[in-house]
Short mmCIF file of C-alpha atoms in Angstrom, two decimals:
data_model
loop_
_atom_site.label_atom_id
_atom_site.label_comp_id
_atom_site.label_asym_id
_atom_site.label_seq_id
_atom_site.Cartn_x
_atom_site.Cartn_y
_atom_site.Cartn_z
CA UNK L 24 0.00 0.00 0.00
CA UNK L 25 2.86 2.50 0.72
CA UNK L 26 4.36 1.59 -2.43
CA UNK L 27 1.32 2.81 -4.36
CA UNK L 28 1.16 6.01 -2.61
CA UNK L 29 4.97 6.80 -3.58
CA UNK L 30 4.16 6.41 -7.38
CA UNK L 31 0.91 8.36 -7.55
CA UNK L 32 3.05 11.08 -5.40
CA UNK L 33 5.45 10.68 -7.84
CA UNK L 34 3.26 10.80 -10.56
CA UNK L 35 1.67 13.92 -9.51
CA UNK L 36 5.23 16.00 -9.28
CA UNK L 37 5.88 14.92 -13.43
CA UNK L 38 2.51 16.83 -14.12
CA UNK L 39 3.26 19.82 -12.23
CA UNK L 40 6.83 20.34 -13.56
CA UNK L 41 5.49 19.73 -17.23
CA UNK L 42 2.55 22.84 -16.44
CA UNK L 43 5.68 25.27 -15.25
CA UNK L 44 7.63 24.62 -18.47
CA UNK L 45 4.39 25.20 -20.39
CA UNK L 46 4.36 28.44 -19.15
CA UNK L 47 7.54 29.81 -19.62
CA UNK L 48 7.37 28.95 -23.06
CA UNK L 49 4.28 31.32 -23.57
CA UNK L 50 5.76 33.71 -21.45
CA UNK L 51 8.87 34.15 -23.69
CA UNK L 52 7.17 33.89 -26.92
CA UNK L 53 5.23 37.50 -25.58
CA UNK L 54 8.72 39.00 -25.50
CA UNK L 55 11.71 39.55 -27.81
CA UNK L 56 15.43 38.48 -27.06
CA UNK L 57 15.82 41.20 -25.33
CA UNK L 58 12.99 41.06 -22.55
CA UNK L 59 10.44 43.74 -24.78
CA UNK L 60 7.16 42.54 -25.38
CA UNK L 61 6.88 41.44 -29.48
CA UNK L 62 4.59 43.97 -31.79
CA UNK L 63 1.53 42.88 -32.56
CA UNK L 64 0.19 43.23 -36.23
CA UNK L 65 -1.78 46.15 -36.59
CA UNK L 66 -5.24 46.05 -38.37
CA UNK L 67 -7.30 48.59 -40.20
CA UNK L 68 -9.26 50.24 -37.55
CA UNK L 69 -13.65 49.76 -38.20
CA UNK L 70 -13.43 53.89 -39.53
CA UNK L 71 -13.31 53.69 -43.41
CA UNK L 72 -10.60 55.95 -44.99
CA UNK L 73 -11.59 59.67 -44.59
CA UNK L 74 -10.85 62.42 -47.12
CA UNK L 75 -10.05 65.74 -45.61
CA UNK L 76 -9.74 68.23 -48.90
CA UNK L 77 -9.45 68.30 -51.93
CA UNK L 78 -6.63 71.25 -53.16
CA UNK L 79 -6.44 73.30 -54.64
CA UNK L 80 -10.17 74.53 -53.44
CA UNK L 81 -10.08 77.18 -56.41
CA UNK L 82 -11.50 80.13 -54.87
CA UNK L 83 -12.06 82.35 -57.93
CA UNK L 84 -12.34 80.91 -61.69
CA UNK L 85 -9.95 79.92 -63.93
CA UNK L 86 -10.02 80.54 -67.89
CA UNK L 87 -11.10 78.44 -70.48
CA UNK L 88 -8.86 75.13 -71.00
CA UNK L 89 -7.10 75.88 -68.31
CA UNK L 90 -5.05 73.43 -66.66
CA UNK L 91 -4.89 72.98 -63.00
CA UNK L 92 -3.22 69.90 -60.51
CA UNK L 93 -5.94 68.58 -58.04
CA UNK L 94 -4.69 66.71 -54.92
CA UNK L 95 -6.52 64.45 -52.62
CA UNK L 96 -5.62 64.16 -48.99
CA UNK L 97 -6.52 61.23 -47.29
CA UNK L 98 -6.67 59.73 -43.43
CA UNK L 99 -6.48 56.25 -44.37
CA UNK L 100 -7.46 55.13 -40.70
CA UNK L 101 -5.14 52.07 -40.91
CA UNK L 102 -6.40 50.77 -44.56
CA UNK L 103 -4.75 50.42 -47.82
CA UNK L 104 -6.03 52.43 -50.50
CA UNK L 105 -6.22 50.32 -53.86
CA UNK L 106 -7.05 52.51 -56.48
CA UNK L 107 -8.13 56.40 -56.94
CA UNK L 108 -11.02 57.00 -59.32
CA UNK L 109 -11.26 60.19 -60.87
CA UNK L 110 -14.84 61.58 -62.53
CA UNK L 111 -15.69 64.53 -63.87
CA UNK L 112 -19.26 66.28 -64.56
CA UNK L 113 -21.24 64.57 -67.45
CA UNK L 114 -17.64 64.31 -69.09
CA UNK L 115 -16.94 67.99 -68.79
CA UNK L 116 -13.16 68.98 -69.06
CA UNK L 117 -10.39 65.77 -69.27
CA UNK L 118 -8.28 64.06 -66.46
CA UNK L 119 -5.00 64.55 -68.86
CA UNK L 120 -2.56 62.70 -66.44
CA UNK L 121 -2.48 61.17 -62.90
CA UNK L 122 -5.72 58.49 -63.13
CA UNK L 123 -5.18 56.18 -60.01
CA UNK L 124 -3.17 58.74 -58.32
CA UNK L 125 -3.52 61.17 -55.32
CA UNK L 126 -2.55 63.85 -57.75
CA UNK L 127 -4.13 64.64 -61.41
CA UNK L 128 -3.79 67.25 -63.85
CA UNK L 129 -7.48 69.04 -64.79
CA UNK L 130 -8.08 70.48 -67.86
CA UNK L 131 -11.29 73.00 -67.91
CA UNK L 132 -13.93 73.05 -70.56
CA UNK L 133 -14.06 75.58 -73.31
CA UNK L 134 -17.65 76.61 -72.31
CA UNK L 135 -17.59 78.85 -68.93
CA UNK L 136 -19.45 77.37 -66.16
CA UNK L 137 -19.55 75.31 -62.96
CA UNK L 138 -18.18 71.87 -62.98
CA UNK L 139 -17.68 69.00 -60.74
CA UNK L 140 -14.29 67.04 -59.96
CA UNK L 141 -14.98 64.04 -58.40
CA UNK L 142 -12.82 61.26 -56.71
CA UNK L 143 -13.56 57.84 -55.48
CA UNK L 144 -10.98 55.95 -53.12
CA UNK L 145 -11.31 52.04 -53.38
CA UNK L 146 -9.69 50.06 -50.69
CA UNK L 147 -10.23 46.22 -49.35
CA UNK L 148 -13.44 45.50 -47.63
CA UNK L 149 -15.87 48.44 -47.76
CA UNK L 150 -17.72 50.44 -50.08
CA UNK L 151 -15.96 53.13 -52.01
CA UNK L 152 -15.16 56.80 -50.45
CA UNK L 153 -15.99 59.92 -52.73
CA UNK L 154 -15.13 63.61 -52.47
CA UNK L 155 -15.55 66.18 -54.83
CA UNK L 156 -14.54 69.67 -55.55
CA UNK L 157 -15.81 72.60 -58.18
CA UNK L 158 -14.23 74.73 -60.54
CA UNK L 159 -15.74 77.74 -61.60
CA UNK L 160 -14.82 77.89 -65.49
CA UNK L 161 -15.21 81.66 -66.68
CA UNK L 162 -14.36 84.87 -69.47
CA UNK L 163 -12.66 88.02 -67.87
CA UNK L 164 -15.63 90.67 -68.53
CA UNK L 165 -14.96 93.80 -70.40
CA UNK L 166 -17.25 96.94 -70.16
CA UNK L 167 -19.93 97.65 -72.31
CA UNK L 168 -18.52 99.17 -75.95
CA UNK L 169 -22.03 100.50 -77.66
CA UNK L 170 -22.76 103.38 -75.03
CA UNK L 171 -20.67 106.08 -76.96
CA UNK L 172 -22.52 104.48 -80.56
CA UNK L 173 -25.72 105.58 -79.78
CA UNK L 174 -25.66 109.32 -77.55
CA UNK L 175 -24.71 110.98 -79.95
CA UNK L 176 -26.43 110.29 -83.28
CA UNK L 177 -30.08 110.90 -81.25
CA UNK L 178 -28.94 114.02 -79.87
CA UNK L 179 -27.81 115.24 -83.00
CA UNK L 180 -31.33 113.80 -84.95
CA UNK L 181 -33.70 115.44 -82.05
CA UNK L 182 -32.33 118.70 -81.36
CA UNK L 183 -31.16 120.14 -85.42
CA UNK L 184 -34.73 119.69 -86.84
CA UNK L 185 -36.66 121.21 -84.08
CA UNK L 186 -34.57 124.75 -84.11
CA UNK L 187 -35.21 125.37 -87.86
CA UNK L 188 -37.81 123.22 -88.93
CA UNK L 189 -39.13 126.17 -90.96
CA UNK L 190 -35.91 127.27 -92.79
CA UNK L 191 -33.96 124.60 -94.04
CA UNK L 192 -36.06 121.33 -93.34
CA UNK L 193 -34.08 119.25 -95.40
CA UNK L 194 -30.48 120.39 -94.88
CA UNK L 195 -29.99 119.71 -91.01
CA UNK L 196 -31.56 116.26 -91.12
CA UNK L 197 -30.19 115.15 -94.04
CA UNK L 198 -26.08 116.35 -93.36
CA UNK L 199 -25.95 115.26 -89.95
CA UNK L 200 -26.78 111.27 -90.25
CA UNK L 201 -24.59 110.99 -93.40
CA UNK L 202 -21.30 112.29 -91.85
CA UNK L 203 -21.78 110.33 -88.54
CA UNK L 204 -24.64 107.71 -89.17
CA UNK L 205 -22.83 104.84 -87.27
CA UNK L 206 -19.27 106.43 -85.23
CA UNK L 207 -16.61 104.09 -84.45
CA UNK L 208 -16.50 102.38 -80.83
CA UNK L 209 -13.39 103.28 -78.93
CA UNK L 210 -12.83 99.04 -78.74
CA UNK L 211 -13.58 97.22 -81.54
CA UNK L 212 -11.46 94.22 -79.87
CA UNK L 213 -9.81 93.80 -76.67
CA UNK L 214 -6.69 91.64 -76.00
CA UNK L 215 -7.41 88.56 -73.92
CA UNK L 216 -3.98 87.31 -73.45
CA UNK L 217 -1.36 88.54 -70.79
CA UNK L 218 0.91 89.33 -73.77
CA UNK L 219 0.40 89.30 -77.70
CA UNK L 220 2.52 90.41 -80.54
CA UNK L 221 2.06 92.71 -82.88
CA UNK L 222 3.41 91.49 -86.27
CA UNK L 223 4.22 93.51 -89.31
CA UNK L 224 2.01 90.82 -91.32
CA UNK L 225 -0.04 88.21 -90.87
CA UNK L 226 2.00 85.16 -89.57
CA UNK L 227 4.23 84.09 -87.23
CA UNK L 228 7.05 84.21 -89.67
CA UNK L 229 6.76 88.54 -89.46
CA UNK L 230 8.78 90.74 -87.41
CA UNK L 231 7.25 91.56 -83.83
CA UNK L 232 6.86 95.07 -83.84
CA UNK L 233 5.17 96.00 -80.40
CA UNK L 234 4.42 93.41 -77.44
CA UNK L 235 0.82 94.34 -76.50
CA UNK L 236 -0.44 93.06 -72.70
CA UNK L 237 -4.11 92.51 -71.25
CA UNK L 238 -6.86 94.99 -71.73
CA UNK L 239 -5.39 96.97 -74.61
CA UNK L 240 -8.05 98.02 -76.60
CA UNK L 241 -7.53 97.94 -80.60
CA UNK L 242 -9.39 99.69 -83.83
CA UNK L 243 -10.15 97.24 -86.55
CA UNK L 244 -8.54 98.45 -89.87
CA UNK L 245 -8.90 95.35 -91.70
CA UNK L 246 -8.99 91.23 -91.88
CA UNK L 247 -7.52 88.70 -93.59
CA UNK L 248 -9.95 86.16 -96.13
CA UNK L 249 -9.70 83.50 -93.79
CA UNK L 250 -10.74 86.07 -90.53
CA UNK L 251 -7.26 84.68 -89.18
CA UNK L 252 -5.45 87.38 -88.70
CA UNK L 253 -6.75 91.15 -88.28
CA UNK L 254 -5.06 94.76 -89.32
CA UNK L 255 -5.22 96.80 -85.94
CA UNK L 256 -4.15 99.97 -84.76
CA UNK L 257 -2.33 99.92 -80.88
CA UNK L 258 -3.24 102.39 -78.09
CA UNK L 259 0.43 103.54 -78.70
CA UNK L 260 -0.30 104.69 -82.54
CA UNK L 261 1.28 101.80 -84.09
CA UNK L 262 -0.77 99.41 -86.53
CA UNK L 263 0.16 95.72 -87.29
CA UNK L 264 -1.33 92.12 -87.13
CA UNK L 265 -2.58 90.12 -84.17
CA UNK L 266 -4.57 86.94 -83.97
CA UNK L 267 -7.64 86.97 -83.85
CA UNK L 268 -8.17 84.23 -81.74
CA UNK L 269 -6.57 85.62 -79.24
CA UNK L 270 -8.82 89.46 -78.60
CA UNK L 271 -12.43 89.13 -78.04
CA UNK L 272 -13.84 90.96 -80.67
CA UNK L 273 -16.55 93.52 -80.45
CA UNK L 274 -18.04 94.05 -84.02
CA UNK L 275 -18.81 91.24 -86.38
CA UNK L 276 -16.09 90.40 -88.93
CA UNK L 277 -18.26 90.28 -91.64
CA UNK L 278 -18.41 93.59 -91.53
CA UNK L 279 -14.34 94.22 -91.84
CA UNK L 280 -13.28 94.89 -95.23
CA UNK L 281 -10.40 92.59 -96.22
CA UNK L 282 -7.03 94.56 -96.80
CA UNK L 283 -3.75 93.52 -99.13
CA UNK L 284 -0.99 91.17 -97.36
CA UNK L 285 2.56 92.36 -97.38
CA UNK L 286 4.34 90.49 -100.57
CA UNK L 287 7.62 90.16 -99.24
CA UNK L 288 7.45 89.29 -95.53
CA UNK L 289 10.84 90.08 -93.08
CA UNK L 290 11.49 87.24 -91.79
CA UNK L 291 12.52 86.63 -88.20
CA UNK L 292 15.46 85.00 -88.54
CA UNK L 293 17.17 86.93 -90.95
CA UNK L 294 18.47 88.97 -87.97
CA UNK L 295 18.77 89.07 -84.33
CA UNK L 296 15.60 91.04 -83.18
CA UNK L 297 16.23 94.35 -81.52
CA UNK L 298 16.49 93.58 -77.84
CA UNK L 299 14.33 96.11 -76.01
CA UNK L 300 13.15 96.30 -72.36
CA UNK L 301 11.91 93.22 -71.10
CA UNK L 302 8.08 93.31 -69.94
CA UNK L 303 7.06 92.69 -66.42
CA UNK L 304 7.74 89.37 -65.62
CA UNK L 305 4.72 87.26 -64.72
CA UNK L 306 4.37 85.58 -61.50
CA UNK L 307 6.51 82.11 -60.90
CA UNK L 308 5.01 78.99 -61.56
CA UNK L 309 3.23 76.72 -58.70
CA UNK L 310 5.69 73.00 -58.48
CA UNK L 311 2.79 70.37 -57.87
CA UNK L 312 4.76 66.93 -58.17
CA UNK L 313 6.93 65.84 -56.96
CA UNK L 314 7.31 66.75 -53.38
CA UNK L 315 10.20 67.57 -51.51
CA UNK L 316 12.54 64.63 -50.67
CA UNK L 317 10.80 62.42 -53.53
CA UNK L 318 13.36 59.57 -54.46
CA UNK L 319 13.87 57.89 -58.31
CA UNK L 320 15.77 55.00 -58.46
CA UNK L 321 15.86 53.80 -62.27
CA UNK L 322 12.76 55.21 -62.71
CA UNK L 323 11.72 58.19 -64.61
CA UNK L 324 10.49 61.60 -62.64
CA UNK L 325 7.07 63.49 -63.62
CA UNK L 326 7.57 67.31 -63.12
CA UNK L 327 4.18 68.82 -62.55
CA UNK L 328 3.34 72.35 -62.26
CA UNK L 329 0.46 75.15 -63.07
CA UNK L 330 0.78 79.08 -63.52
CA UNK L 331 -1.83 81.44 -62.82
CA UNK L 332 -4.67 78.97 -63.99
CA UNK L 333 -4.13 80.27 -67.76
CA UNK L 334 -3.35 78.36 -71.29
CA UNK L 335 -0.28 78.80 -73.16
CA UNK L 336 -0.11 81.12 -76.22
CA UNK L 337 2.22 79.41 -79.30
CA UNK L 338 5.39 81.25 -78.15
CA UNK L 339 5.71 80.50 -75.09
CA UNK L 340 7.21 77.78 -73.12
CA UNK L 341 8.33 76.47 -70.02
CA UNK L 342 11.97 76.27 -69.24
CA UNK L 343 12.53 73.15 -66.60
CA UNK L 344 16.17 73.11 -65.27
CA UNK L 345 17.35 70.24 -62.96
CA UNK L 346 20.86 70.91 -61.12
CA UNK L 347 22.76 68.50 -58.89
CA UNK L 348 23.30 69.57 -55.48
CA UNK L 349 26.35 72.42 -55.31
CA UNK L 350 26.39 72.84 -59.19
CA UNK L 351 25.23 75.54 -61.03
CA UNK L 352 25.34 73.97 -64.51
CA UNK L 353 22.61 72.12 -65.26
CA UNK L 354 22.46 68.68 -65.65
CA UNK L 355 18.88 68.46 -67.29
CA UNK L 356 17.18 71.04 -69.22
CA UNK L 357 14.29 70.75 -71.63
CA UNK L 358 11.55 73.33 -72.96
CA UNK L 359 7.82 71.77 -72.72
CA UNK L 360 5.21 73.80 -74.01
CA UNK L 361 2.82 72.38 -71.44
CA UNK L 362 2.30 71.97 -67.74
CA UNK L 363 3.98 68.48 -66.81
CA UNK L 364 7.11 66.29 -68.24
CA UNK L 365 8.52 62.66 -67.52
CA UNK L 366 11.66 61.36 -68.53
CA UNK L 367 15.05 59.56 -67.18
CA UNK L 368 17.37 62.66 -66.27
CA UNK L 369 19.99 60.61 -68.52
CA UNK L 370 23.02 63.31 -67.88
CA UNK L 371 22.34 63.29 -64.10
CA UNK L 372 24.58 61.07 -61.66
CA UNK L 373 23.44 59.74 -58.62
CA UNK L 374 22.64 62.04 -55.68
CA UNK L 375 20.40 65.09 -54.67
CA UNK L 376 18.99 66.78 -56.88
CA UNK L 377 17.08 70.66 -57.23
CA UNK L 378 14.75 71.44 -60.25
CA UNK L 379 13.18 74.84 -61.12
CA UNK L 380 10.54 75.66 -63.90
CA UNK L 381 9.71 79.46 -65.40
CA UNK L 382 7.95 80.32 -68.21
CA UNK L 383 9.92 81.82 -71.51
CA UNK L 384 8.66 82.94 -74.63
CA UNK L 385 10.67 82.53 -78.04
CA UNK L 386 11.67 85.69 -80.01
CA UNK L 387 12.91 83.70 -83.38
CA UNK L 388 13.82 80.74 -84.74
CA UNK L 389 17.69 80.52 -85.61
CA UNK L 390 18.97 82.50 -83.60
CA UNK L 391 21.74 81.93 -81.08
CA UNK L 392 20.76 80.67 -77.77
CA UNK L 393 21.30 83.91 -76.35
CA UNK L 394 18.59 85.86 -78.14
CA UNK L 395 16.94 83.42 -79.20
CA UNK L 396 14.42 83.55 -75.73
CA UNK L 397 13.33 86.21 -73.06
CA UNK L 398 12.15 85.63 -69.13
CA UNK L 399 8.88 85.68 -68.83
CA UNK L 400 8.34 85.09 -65.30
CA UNK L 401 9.93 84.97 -62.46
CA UNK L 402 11.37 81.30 -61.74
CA UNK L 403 9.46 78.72 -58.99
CA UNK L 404 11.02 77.82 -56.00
CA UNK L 405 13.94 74.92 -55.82
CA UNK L 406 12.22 71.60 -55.04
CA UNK L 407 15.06 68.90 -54.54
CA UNK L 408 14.55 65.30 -55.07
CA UNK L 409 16.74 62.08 -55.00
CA UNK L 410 17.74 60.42 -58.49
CA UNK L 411 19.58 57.35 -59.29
CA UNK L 412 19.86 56.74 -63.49
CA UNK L 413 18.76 53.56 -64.28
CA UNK L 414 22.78 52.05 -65.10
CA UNK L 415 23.39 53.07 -61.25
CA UNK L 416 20.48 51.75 -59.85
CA UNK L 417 21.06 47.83 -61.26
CA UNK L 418 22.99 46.00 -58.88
CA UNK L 419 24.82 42.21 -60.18
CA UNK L 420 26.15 40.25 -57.75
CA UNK L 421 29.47 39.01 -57.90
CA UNK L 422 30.48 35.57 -59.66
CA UNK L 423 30.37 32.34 -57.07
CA UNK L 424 33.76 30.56 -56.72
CA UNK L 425 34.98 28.10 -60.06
CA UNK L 426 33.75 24.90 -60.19
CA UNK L 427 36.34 22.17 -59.16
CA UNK L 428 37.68 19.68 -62.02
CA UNK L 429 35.23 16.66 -62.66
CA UNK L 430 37.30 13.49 -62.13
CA UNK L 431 37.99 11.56 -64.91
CA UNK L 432 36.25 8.02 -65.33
CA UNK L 433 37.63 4.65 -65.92
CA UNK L 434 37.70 3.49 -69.24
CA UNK L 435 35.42 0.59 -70.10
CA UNK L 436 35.37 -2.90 -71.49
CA UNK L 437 38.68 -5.39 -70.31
CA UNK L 438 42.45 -3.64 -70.34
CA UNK L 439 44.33 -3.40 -72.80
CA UNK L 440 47.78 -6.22 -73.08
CA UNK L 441 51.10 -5.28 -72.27
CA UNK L 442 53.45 -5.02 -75.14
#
């Protein structure tokens, strides 16, 4: 009987030494060699992702085909976002680059307006999230031109006849609306571009003979036969062509006589133009993409940017200059008549990078590069960035050691006799 109660006893110890180990063992798998207690995996939280803004929020309106960057700012709330959906109103405007992306570029209708933006953010196990934003799409108004037309034809009509109605009935009435039956608006067109030159003929291939801004108003001396191009006299006295796609036009053309084109046009390039003073330089250009601190390895970079919500007139054009860090020189340099650029930055080592954009408008064709363009605005701001060229950015790894020699094998079939 004693021996029986020694081996349960016994027994009984095994069981409680085999609990203690088990819980050491889930005691140190809480904790990390040294003694911390292991991360746990975080999971998205029950919120779905929240969007906070859209910017810009374009407080004012921007000009007809316009283009404009729109970024979407996000608290993802612990979730991954899969895929952003851009929309636009009834398929008013374009989404020209950045579908799927935090950060588009917009470009506005041709009909003023009020239009939607819309974005939908899909992510892994909910319904999607939308947000929206509006553009206001609108002309720059200009006073009214016909006020000065009409005061003083009826004064002169009203007051002649009554004074000497008996005397002369015929003369007064009769003079008076035949020297001055319609007189000539002070604007028959207005220029609606921040700068636009005045050619001595009707093409771009004609000397620039006066660089007219915003506002000016012009008189209508005559047209081309395809309305293309219209004779016009400058607040300053000079007369020259302008396009007319670029005034808004107060009269309608049918009504302006077509006038002889210059035979024998100057061309630009037959000589340097005469430098004069430079024009007020514009405001810089706003950098959208990419941010501060980006990095490129073996990729190519997208340069994004937007200035003053206006399009581009034909010569003009956006000088983007990329400079390693503590060089002057650049490295990259191209001129995009537009508001964004990718490539590989081929000339450009390793390291970090700053890039500027300004806007530039070309004076002539084959000229040197020296007077061949002028400023037009002031330059952005450096953004700097990290780039790697695609040769630097591969990586092979060294060969392995050679193999060792095969041994050779024994010949077959029986030896061979001694001689």
């Amino acid at each position: 009987m004693i021996h029986i109660v020694l081996y349960k006893s016994r027994y009984r110890k095994s069981w409680i030494g085999w609990i203690i180990l088990i819980g050491l063992l889930l005691i140190a798998t809480q904790c990390s060699p040294t003694g911390t207690p292991i991360a746990q995996k975080t999971t998205p939280g029950d919120r779905p992702p929240e969007i906070t803004g859209l910017t810009p929020k374009t407080s004012g309106s921007v000009l007809p085909g316009a283009r404009i960057g729109i970024q979407v700012n996000v608290n993802r709330n612990g979730h991954d976002i899969h895929y952003y959906r851009w929309v636009v109103e009834a398929g008013k405007g374009s989404i020209v680059s950045g579908q799927g992306t935090s950060l588009v570029t917009y470009e506005a209708p041709k009909t003023p307006g009020t239009y939607e933006v819309r974005v939908e953010l899909e992510y892994e196990g909910g319904s999607p999230v939308e947000g929206s934003t509006i553009v206001e799409v609108a002309l720059e108004s200009t006073p009214p031109l016909t006020e000065e037309a009409t005061a003083e034809p009826t004064e002169e009509l009203t007051e002649e006849p009554t004074e000497e109605q008996t005397a002369e009935p015929t003369e007064e009435p009769t003079e008076e609306p035949t020297e001055e039956p319609t007189p000539t608006p002070t604007r028959d067109a207005v220029v609606n571009a921040e700068a636009l030159n005045l050619r001595s003929g009707p093409d771009e291939v004609y000397d620039v003979l006066e660089v007219l801004k915003r506002g000016d108003p012009l008189k209508i001396r005559g047209k081309c036969l395809d309305d293309n191009w219209l004779k016009v006299a400058c607040p300053s006295g000079r007369e020259g062509w302008v396009a007319a796609w670029l005034l808004q036009i107060n009269l309608p053309l049918a009504e302006v006589t077509p006038v002889p084109v210059p035979s024998t046009p100057t061309l630009m390039h037959t000589s340097p133009p005469a430098k004069t003073s430079p024009p007020e330089l514009l405001p810089p250009p706003t950098p959208l993409a990419p941010a501060n601190g980006e990095c490129f390895a073996g990729a190519p970079v997208i340069f994004m940017w937007q200035l003053d919500n206006r399009p581009l007139e034909q010569d003009e054009l956006f000088s983007l200059r990329v400079c390693r860090e503590g060089e002057t020189e650049p490295c990259h340099h191209s001129q995009v008549h537009g508001f964004e650029y990718s490539d590989y930055l081929t000339y450009c080592s390793a390291g970090k990078h700053y890039w500027q954009v300004a806007l530039v408008r070309q004076l002539c064709e084959d000229c040197p590069e020296e007077d061949k363009w002028q400023d037009h605005s002031e330059p952005s701001e450096e953004q700097w960035i990290y780039y790697t060229p695609p040769e630097e950015a591969v990586w092979d790894p060294p060969p392995g050691p050679p193999e060792p020699p095969r041994p050779s094998e024994p010949p077959v079939g029986p030896p061979e006799p001694p001689d």
